[in-house]
């Protein structure tokens, strides 16, 4: 029986070695134990043929371990076989035991997996008792490291084409504007001069010449004497003109009346019968037209003040109407352009990102800017925050603790009602005044009272025992209302080095479905996870008496 057991045991080992040797993926690390922040090189070796396609994973994290470097793939060729070796630099910033999970490697159309490996991360031991003591350094101005908001450039890019469109639509055309502003008599002189410049008679275009010439005469008579001159026949025009002029007490010479009749009848023959008059007669008709319009203009009664006012009012009304149309068209085009640009922006970057850039998101700005690490109080509480905390008033020491505390320091970022507030408080007890054990029942009252004194309402509070980096304490978390908004908070209390340390973080409640956009929660977790409390010797503890 023993021999059978030995045979089975050694046979199993041989089979395991054979299987291991034939495994297509081998996983190794250069060391299994590191200090926080040190690099571990994770190596993955894959055996493949020349025709195989191998794709290694590229991602920011392997489980709880952060990938800080992805090294190029090394290749060793052995006849028609290849050995591909890929290395990653990974680390972790908190102490503990972490497993590198199985990683998926794509081989052709199949997936193969690496082995899971344990990596132990240990704390960096710092002996603060042997450090020299130095005077407090003077305050310095820290430059604003938050990224510059360039969202105004989007508005500039949108307003430039809008302004160009409005300018093009409201730009006045000089020729058209000049002709429209002329009075009837000046208008006839202007159109006759333009007729002369065309030299239609020299080009033997009699029909076009007489069409323009009679249009000028009819247009003037229509605007100043008889209001239907444009659509009347020659006979109707001459008859109605004589009647109206008699009614209005206007008398023109018989020569003027005869010449007007001849010009209009000759123009009808040219336009409708195809008769081509000689050039001399046409030029005489052109000169007689000037005399006819001048003679009619001379016998017209001067316009009354009421007529002048009505004419100016009408022109102003027409100008305003035309200008309103142009403005409405420009605004419409601008709105369409703006909506198109905004839609494109939303499609490219997403609605939430556009909303944050247009309306602002203070929590997102805090989360994405460069963070700073500093220490506060005695014993020193090291913490990483978006901005440096400022020493606050020291009159916030609870009455329940004043008789036991020799030194009290209070630092904070933000004020009540801000989207984010951070408070770090340290209490160094007097000699003989030890806080033997943190007790939630003894502290829940002062915590609740402090929130109520600051104006908080509807306070919801949960308390839990806390263990963080080897330190034990209490955690008070929940929500409260302040000035119509709901806030989430977390208060961590430790009893280290003959004192008590508090870190209090509040942020506006996250109201989003996307976990990656819960900036308040992400900020709070990063702050609390960075807390470290320095150790001090007994001789240093007495400095707070």
XYZ file of C-alpha atoms in Angstrom:
545
model
C 0.000 0.000 0.000
C 2.853 2.415 0.898
C 4.513 1.709 -2.453
C 1.264 2.485 -4.257
C 0.939 5.734 -2.335
C 4.549 6.703 -3.211
C 4.015 5.834 -6.859
C 0.799 7.860 -6.976
C 2.471 10.832 -5.211
C 5.539 10.938 -7.488
C 3.385 10.308 -10.535
C 1.191 13.282 -9.602
C 4.287 15.519 -9.199
C 5.624 14.467 -12.594
C 2.259 15.106 -14.209
C 2.053 18.547 -12.580
C 5.551 19.445 -13.796
C 4.660 18.250 -17.284
C 1.483 20.326 -17.309
C 3.392 23.347 -15.996
C 6.047 22.959 -18.636
C 3.432 22.819 -21.367
C 1.428 25.774 -20.127
C 1.222 28.461 -22.857
C 1.371 31.307 -20.274
C 3.852 31.756 -17.412
C 3.480 34.560 -14.853
C 6.303 35.868 -12.604
C 7.074 38.878 -10.405
C 10.520 40.161 -9.466
C 9.503 40.250 -5.768
C 6.481 39.427 -3.649
C 6.848 42.094 -0.950
C 7.341 45.844 -1.366
C 6.925 49.099 0.519
C 4.043 51.412 -0.365
C 4.617 53.053 -3.748
C 7.489 50.798 -4.835
C 7.373 49.173 -8.253
C 6.787 45.463 -8.799
C 7.628 44.139 -12.238
C 5.003 41.666 -13.383
C 6.189 39.447 -16.257
C 4.016 37.373 -18.608
C 5.656 34.849 -20.963
C 3.676 33.333 -23.840
C 4.795 30.526 -26.168
C 3.455 30.845 -29.710
C 4.126 29.967 -33.303
C 5.175 32.483 -35.941
C 1.658 32.672 -37.364
C -0.076 33.288 -33.995
C -1.494 36.709 -33.137
C -0.874 37.599 -29.463
C -2.474 40.691 -27.849
C -1.495 41.554 -24.254
C -3.887 43.511 -22.001
C -3.471 47.283 -21.656
C -5.378 48.742 -18.702
C -4.875 51.246 -15.889
C -5.324 48.769 -13.013
C -4.850 45.076 -12.369
C -7.344 44.498 -9.592
C -6.364 46.805 -6.729
C -2.849 47.353 -8.093
C -2.134 50.394 -10.250
C -0.208 50.030 -13.516
C 2.490 52.721 -13.608
C 4.459 51.447 -16.625
C 3.823 49.142 -19.579
C 7.121 47.931 -21.054
C 7.652 46.862 -24.699
C 7.291 43.198 -25.619
C 10.544 41.181 -25.909
C 10.621 38.376 -28.488
C 12.925 35.315 -28.588
C 12.790 33.139 -31.688
C 13.618 29.431 -31.624
C 13.235 27.897 -35.088
C 9.522 28.149 -35.865
C 8.517 28.992 -32.254
C 8.404 32.338 -30.460
C 8.631 33.304 -26.809
C 6.935 36.655 -26.116
C 7.751 38.330 -22.801
C 5.687 41.339 -21.610
C 6.458 43.312 -18.419
C 4.298 45.696 -16.416
C 5.313 48.012 -13.578
C 2.633 47.888 -10.853
C 2.328 49.315 -7.333
C -0.109 50.086 -4.514
C -0.199 53.117 -2.218
C -1.913 51.470 0.760
C -0.515 48.627 2.851
C -2.069 45.188 2.685
C -2.025 41.915 0.764
C -3.175 42.209 -2.833
C -3.664 39.627 -5.556
C -2.839 40.299 -9.172
C -5.915 38.763 -10.840
C -5.841 36.484 -13.834
C -5.213 38.559 -16.945
C -6.818 37.775 -20.292
C -4.411 37.451 -23.254
C -5.849 37.166 -26.755
C -4.250 34.382 -28.814
C -5.714 34.433 -32.297
C -9.463 34.184 -31.588
C -9.099 32.418 -28.219
C -8.424 33.782 -24.744
C -5.706 32.421 -22.459
C -5.202 33.529 -18.863
C -2.202 34.307 -16.673
C -1.805 33.082 -13.089
C -2.974 35.038 -10.056
C -0.044 36.182 -7.852
C 0.023 37.577 -4.295
C 1.880 40.855 -3.656
C 2.377 42.100 -0.092
C 2.568 45.870 0.456
C 4.083 47.072 3.735
C 4.020 50.504 5.394
C 7.000 52.829 5.282
C 8.327 53.091 8.816
C 9.026 56.704 9.783
C 10.716 57.511 13.078
C 9.550 61.045 13.786
C 11.007 60.986 17.291
C 14.572 61.350 15.936
C 13.696 64.285 13.706
C 15.056 67.683 14.678
C 12.592 70.403 15.710
C 12.505 73.563 13.624
C 10.732 76.878 13.950
C 7.402 77.284 12.231
C 7.960 78.516 8.718
C 6.279 81.739 7.633
C 3.123 81.563 5.542
C 3.648 81.510 1.794
C 1.305 82.103 -1.090
C 0.563 78.925 -3.002
C -0.214 79.492 -6.690
C -3.585 78.378 -7.979
C -2.988 75.031 -9.695
C -6.507 74.546 -10.935
C -6.743 74.249 -14.734
C -7.650 77.386 -16.656
C -11.248 77.508 -17.821
C -11.209 77.931 -21.604
C -14.971 77.578 -22.065
C -15.179 81.277 -23.045
C -13.408 80.373 -26.284
C -16.463 78.351 -27.316
C -18.659 81.428 -26.888
C -16.168 83.514 -28.872
C -16.147 81.000 -31.722
C -19.960 81.052 -31.755
C -20.310 84.835 -31.551
C -17.834 85.607 -34.348
C -19.885 83.935 -37.148
C -23.087 85.311 -35.606
C -21.677 88.841 -35.687
C -20.544 88.354 -39.293
C -24.041 87.206 -40.327
C -25.688 90.200 -38.615
C -23.221 92.569 -40.298
C -23.836 91.129 -43.759
C -27.606 91.267 -43.294
C -27.710 94.824 -41.939
C -25.122 96.251 -44.363
C -26.754 98.882 -46.547
C -26.356 98.761 -50.313
C -25.410 102.293 -51.335
C -27.047 102.369 -54.790
C -30.391 100.968 -53.654
C -30.526 103.091 -50.515
C -29.695 106.277 -52.445
C -32.408 105.757 -55.071
C -35.059 104.893 -52.492
C -34.431 108.070 -50.487
C -34.885 110.446 -53.481
C -37.987 112.566 -53.856
C -40.056 111.970 -57.087
C -38.617 114.930 -59.031
C -34.997 114.122 -58.081
C -35.709 110.470 -58.822
C -36.776 111.289 -62.435
C -33.594 113.291 -63.011
C -31.517 110.443 -61.582
C -33.205 107.817 -63.800
C -32.938 110.022 -66.925
C -29.199 110.429 -66.334
C -28.850 106.648 -65.997
C -30.816 106.255 -69.253
C -28.372 108.552 -71.024
C -25.425 106.527 -69.714
C -26.821 103.306 -71.238
C -26.610 104.774 -74.830
C -29.520 102.648 -76.012
C -30.142 104.803 -79.099
C -26.569 104.343 -80.319
C -27.118 100.581 -79.979
C -30.456 100.832 -81.870
C -32.422 99.504 -78.915
C -35.385 101.841 -79.373
C -37.908 99.629 -77.637
C -35.894 99.510 -74.403
C -35.268 103.263 -74.657
C -38.957 104.207 -74.967
C -39.991 101.642 -72.330
C -37.701 103.282 -69.750
C -38.578 106.811 -70.893
C -42.356 106.318 -70.546
C -41.888 104.467 -67.248
C -40.115 107.527 -65.809
C -42.928 109.853 -67.012
C -45.730 107.573 -65.765
C -43.976 106.940 -62.419
C -43.662 110.671 -61.753
C -47.296 111.398 -62.709
C -48.409 108.386 -60.608
C -46.643 109.668 -57.491
C -47.497 113.372 -57.814
C -50.722 113.818 -59.862
C -52.746 110.766 -60.862
C -52.348 107.584 -58.788
C -53.161 105.083 -61.568
C -50.776 106.268 -64.233
C -48.739 103.064 -64.377
C -51.632 100.731 -65.245
C -53.675 103.171 -67.436
C -53.621 103.277 -71.242
C -52.323 106.370 -72.997
C -55.843 107.671 -73.654
C -56.988 107.051 -70.070
C -53.863 108.697 -68.691
C -54.214 111.850 -70.765
C -57.930 112.180 -69.994
C -57.618 111.597 -66.233
C -54.560 113.851 -66.049
C -56.481 116.765 -67.564
C -59.430 116.220 -65.190
C -57.291 115.994 -62.062
C -55.224 119.051 -62.958
C -58.392 121.101 -63.481
C -59.732 119.960 -60.110
C -56.499 120.883 -58.386
C -56.169 124.208 -60.224
C -53.090 123.187 -62.168
C -52.473 124.491 -65.706
C -49.753 123.291 -68.034
C -49.051 124.794 -71.423
C -50.607 123.349 -74.550
C -47.113 122.689 -75.883
C -46.317 120.529 -72.874
C -49.612 118.675 -73.202
C -49.072 118.081 -76.929
C -45.516 116.839 -76.469
C -46.602 114.473 -73.681
C -49.294 112.985 -75.943
C -46.845 112.567 -78.856
C -44.215 110.847 -76.713
C -46.681 108.404 -75.146
C -48.327 107.527 -78.505
C -44.969 107.127 -80.234
C -43.795 104.869 -77.413
C -46.900 102.672 -77.889
C -46.043 102.307 -81.598
C -42.457 101.367 -80.800
C -43.383 98.857 -78.072
C -46.421 97.228 -79.628
C -46.207 97.870 -83.388
C -42.459 97.519 -83.852
C -42.056 100.994 -85.392
C -38.460 102.253 -85.244
C -38.252 106.065 -85.093
C -35.217 107.901 -86.310
C -32.494 108.853 -83.855
C -33.174 112.588 -84.095
C -36.834 112.195 -83.110
C -35.873 109.912 -80.196
C -33.326 112.414 -78.890
C -35.896 115.203 -79.120
C -38.342 113.052 -77.123
C -35.640 112.619 -74.496
C -35.159 116.406 -74.193
C -38.904 117.067 -74.241
C -39.363 114.587 -71.373
C -37.156 116.759 -69.143
C -39.228 119.821 -70.048
C -42.553 117.996 -69.481
C -41.583 116.783 -65.994
C -40.169 120.219 -65.126
C -43.343 122.013 -66.241
C -45.568 119.636 -64.230
C -43.275 120.055 -61.230
C -43.579 123.879 -61.505
C -47.373 123.912 -61.426
C -47.692 121.438 -58.540
C -48.775 123.053 -55.261
C -46.143 122.881 -52.529
C -46.632 119.964 -50.104
C -48.316 120.815 -46.856
C -46.570 120.330 -43.532
C -48.928 117.429 -42.767
C -47.971 115.689 -46.018
C -44.310 116.162 -45.294
C -44.752 114.661 -41.804
C -46.750 111.719 -43.131
C -44.128 111.059 -45.801
C -41.279 111.112 -43.279
C -43.246 108.913 -40.868
C -44.029 106.413 -43.602
C -40.412 106.234 -44.685
C -39.265 105.774 -41.104
C -41.823 103.028 -40.591
C -40.653 101.235 -43.711
C -37.024 101.536 -42.637
C -37.817 100.105 -39.203
C -39.786 97.260 -40.747
C -36.935 96.368 -43.101
C -34.423 96.604 -40.275
C -36.584 94.391 -38.039
C -36.748 91.751 -40.757
C -32.989 91.745 -41.103
C -32.472 91.528 -37.355
C -35.011 88.710 -37.050
C -33.305 86.816 -39.864
C -29.896 87.361 -38.291
C -31.097 86.246 -34.863
C -32.741 83.179 -36.391
C -29.576 82.198 -38.227
C -27.581 82.848 -35.090
C -29.838 80.628 -32.991
C -29.628 77.865 -35.596
C -25.833 78.175 -35.659
C -25.676 78.182 -31.872
C -27.916 75.127 -31.573
C -25.889 73.277 -34.215
C -22.595 74.096 -32.491
C -24.020 73.199 -29.084
C -25.397 69.914 -30.411
C -22.026 69.050 -31.949
C -20.282 69.893 -28.671
C -22.705 67.721 -26.698
C -22.273 64.843 -29.178
C -18.461 65.021 -28.965
C -17.996 65.534 -25.211
C -21.281 64.390 -23.659
C -24.108 66.352 -22.055
C -22.685 66.205 -18.506
C -19.266 67.505 -19.563
C -20.816 70.376 -21.503
C -23.048 71.230 -18.544
C -20.046 71.257 -16.197
C -18.071 73.589 -18.487
C -20.935 75.981 -19.137
C -22.471 76.107 -15.664
C -19.423 75.074 -13.632
C -18.957 72.135 -11.252
C -16.879 73.025 -8.207
C -16.542 69.419 -7.027
C -15.288 68.307 -10.437
C -12.770 71.150 -10.504
C -11.487 70.078 -7.072
C -11.280 66.437 -8.173
C -9.392 67.085 -11.417
C -6.895 69.693 -10.198
C -3.462 68.881 -8.726
C -3.738 67.873 -5.070
C -1.356 68.803 -2.256
C -0.165 66.919 0.807
C 0.643 68.565 4.106
C 0.639 67.961 7.853
C -1.484 69.730 10.484
C -1.535 69.989 14.285
C 0.235 68.085 17.089
C 0.612 65.205 16.696
C 0.847 65.918 12.982
C -2.003 64.606 10.838
C -0.776 64.071 7.283
C -3.507 64.397 4.683
C -3.869 64.956 0.920
C -6.373 67.631 -0.107
C -7.248 69.705 -3.214
C -5.947 72.881 -1.547
C -3.947 73.693 1.580
C -6.038 73.992 4.744
C -5.947 77.297 6.634
C -5.687 77.636 10.412
C -9.139 78.479 11.760
C -10.410 80.013 14.995
C -9.523 77.975 18.075
C -12.713 78.858 19.943
C -14.521 75.797 18.607
C -13.175 73.529 21.301
C -16.156 71.668 22.820
C -16.775 72.513 26.480
C -16.790 68.825 27.339
C -13.103 68.599 26.364
C -11.703 71.998 27.437
C -10.701 70.839 30.938
C -8.685 67.935 29.528
C -6.990 69.553 26.530
C -3.640 71.317 26.729
C -3.221 72.133 23.040
C -5.830 72.459 20.331
C -5.289 73.109 16.603
C -7.968 73.535 13.992
C -7.516 73.800 10.204
C -10.143 73.978 7.497
C -10.879 74.437 3.804
C -14.145 76.083 2.754
C -17.015 77.523 4.748
C -20.520 76.420 5.684
C -22.618 76.153 2.524
C -19.686 75.474 0.170
C -19.784 72.407 -2.054
C -16.785 70.961 -0.160
C -15.465 71.590 3.350
C -12.574 69.873 5.136
C -11.699 70.300 8.800
C -8.722 68.777 10.640
C -8.648 69.164 14.434
C -6.037 67.849 16.873
C -6.328 67.723 20.677
C -3.292 67.092 22.888
C -4.414 66.090 26.393
C -2.925 67.475 29.553
C -0.684 65.250 31.621
C -2.785 62.664 33.394
C -5.863 63.391 31.325
C -5.994 60.318 29.124
C -8.889 59.282 26.949
C -8.807 55.568 27.596
C -11.232 54.530 24.906
C -13.267 56.188 22.182
C -16.952 55.702 22.921
C -19.619 56.472 20.349
C -22.253 57.054 23.025
C -20.102 59.739 24.660
C -19.228 61.515 21.388
C -22.463 61.314 19.413
C -24.004 64.100 21.503
C -21.211 66.664 20.973
C -21.041 65.801 17.256
C -24.775 66.286 16.747
C -24.773 69.484 18.819
C -21.889 70.900 16.792
C -23.738 70.315 13.521
C -26.911 71.890 14.893
C -25.001 74.952 16.115
C -23.624 75.441 12.601
C -27.191 75.485 11.222
C -27.614 71.876 10.053
C -31.064 70.263 10.147
C -32.517 66.808 9.448
C -29.302 65.182 10.648
C -28.988 61.472 9.876
C -26.065 59.829 11.670
C -24.558 56.345 11.671
C -21.581 55.363 13.838
C -19.137 52.530 13.162
C -15.877 51.309 14.577
C -12.974 52.266 12.353
C -9.601 50.707 11.614
C -7.267 52.563 9.271
C -3.593 51.768 8.687
C -3.280 50.095 12.070
C -5.121 52.872 13.920
C -8.487 52.317 15.555
C -11.167 54.926 15.924
C -14.792 55.835 15.272
C -16.585 56.917 12.130
C -19.700 59.100 12.113
C -21.339 59.424 8.705
C -24.667 60.432 7.237
C -26.447 63.444 5.749
C -27.824 66.802 6.853
C -29.678 69.745 5.293
C -28.225 73.244 5.195
C -29.889 76.273 3.596
C -32.087 74.144 1.334
C -29.359 71.752 0.130
C -28.498 68.234 1.261
C -24.910 67.394 2.254
C -23.113 64.140 2.977
C -20.492 64.018 5.717
C -17.887 61.731 7.243
C -16.201 62.331 10.600
C -13.216 60.156 11.554
C -12.000 60.322 15.171
C -8.777 58.689 16.412
C -7.177 58.446 19.866
C -3.432 58.417 19.163
C -0.363 59.744 21.023
C -2.178 60.912 24.178
C -4.563 63.004 22.143
C -7.525 62.934 19.835
C -7.558 63.636 16.092
C -10.596 64.485 13.963
C -10.989 64.718 10.202
C -14.374 66.064 9.076
C -15.342 66.122 5.370
C -18.656 67.421 3.986
C -19.725 67.691 0.355
C -22.847 68.482 -1.612
C -24.852 65.308 -2.136
C -24.120 63.587 -5.456
C -27.205 63.511 -7.675
C -25.958 61.504 -10.672
C -26.413 57.933 -11.850
C -22.876 57.538 -13.214
C -20.594 56.335 -10.401
C -17.566 57.866 -12.135
C -19.184 61.319 -11.809
C -19.856 61.114 -8.062
C -17.108 63.658 -7.470
C -18.126 64.343 -3.870
C -17.807 60.670 -2.908
C -14.543 60.261 -4.839
C -13.019 63.328 -3.193
C -14.087 62.211 0.272
C -12.698 58.696 -0.177
C -9.372 59.982 -1.467
C -9.012 62.414 1.437
C -9.890 59.892 4.141
C -7.718 57.149 2.665
C -4.699 59.484 2.763
C -4.845 60.122 6.535
C -1.664 59.355 8.473
C -0.904 60.302 12.091
C 2.740 60.753 13.104
C 4.168 59.172 16.258
C 5.743 61.402 18.928
C 7.799 60.671 22.029
C 6.589 61.330 25.545
C 8.900 64.334 25.814
C 7.200 65.916 22.861
C 3.736 65.223 24.199
C 4.322 67.430 27.210
C 4.748 70.491 24.998
C 1.001 70.994 24.996
C 0.669 71.489 28.768
